Rosetta silent file (secondary structure, phi, psi, omega in degrees, C-alpha in Angstrom):
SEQUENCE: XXXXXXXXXXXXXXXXXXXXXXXXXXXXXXXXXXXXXXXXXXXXXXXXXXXX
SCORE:     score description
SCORE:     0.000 S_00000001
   1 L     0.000  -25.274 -170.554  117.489   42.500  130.072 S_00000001
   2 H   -66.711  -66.932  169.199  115.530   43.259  133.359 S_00000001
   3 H    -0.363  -83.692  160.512  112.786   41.585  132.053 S_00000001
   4 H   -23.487  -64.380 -155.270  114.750   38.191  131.212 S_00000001
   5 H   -78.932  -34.046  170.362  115.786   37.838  134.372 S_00000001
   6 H   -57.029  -27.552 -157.134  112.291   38.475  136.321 S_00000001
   7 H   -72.492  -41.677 -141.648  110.593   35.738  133.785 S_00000001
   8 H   -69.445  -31.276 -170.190  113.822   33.463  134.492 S_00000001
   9 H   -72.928  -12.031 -168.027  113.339   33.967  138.386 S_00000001
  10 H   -91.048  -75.864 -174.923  109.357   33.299  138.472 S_00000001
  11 H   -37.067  -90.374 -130.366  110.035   29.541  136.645 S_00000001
  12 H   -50.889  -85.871 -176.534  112.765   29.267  139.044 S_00000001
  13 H   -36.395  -51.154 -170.648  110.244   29.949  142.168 S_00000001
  14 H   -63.099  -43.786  174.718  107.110   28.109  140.258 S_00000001
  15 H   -45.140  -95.787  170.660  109.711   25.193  140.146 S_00000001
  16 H   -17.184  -57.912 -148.113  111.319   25.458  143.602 S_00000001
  17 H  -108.398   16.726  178.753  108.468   26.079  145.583 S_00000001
  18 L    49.520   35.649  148.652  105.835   23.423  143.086 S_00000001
  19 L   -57.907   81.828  168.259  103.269   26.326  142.572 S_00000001
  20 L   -88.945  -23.698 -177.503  102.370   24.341  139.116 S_00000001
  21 L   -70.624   13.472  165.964   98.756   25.610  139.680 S_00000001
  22 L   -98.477   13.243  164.734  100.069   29.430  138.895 S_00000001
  23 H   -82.379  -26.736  178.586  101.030   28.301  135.454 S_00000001
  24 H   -90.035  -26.002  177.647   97.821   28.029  133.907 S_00000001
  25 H   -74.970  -40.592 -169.178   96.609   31.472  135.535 S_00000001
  26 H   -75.838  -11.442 -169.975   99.285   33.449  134.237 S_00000001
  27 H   -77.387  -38.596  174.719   99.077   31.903  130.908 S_00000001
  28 H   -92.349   -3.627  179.150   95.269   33.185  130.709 S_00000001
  29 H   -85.344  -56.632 -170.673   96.135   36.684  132.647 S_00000001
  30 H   -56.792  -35.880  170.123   99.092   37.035  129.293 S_00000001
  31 H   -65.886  -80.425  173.728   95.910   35.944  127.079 S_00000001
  32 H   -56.975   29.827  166.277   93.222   38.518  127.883 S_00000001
  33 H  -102.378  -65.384 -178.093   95.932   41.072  128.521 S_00000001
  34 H   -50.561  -11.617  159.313   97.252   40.195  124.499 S_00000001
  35 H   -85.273  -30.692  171.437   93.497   40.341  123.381 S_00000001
  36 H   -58.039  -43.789  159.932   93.072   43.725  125.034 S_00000001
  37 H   -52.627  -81.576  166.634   95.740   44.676  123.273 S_00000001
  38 H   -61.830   -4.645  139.559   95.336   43.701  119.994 S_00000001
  39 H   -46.480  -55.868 -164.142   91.745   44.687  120.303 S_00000001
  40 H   -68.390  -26.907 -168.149   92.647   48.308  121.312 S_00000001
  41 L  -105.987    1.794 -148.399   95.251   48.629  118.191 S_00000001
  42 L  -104.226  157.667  177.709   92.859   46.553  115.928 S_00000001
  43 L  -122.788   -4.496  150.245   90.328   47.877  112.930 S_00000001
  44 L   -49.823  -42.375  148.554   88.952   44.559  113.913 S_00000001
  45 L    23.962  -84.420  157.362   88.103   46.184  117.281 S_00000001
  46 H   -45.026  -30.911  176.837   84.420   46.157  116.996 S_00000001
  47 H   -94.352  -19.266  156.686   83.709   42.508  116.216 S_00000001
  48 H   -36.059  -84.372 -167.895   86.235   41.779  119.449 S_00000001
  49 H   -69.501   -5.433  165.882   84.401   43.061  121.770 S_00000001
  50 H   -71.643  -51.011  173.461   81.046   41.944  120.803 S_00000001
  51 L   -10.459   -6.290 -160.097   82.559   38.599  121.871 S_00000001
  52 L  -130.426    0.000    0.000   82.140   40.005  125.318 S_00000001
């Protein structure tokens, strides 16, 4: 529930205060954190990270 309400308050603030240029950085900090992820839990794993 904590959660909800931090996501709900950062749109509120990106809104409010027209930060629109932090929307595309967090959208690629939430990607390469969810490829790191599914990389780490992956049997794919190895062909991941040669990408890099």
């Amino acid at each position: 529930m904590a959660k909800q309400s931090i996501v709900k308050e950062f749109f509120a603030f990106i809104v409010h205060e027209k930060k629109w240029w932090m929307i595309p950085l967090v959208v690629v900090l939430l990607a390469i954190g969810s490829l790191i992820v599914f990389a780490a839990n992956s049997p794919l794993a190895p062909f991941i990270y040669t990408l890099f």
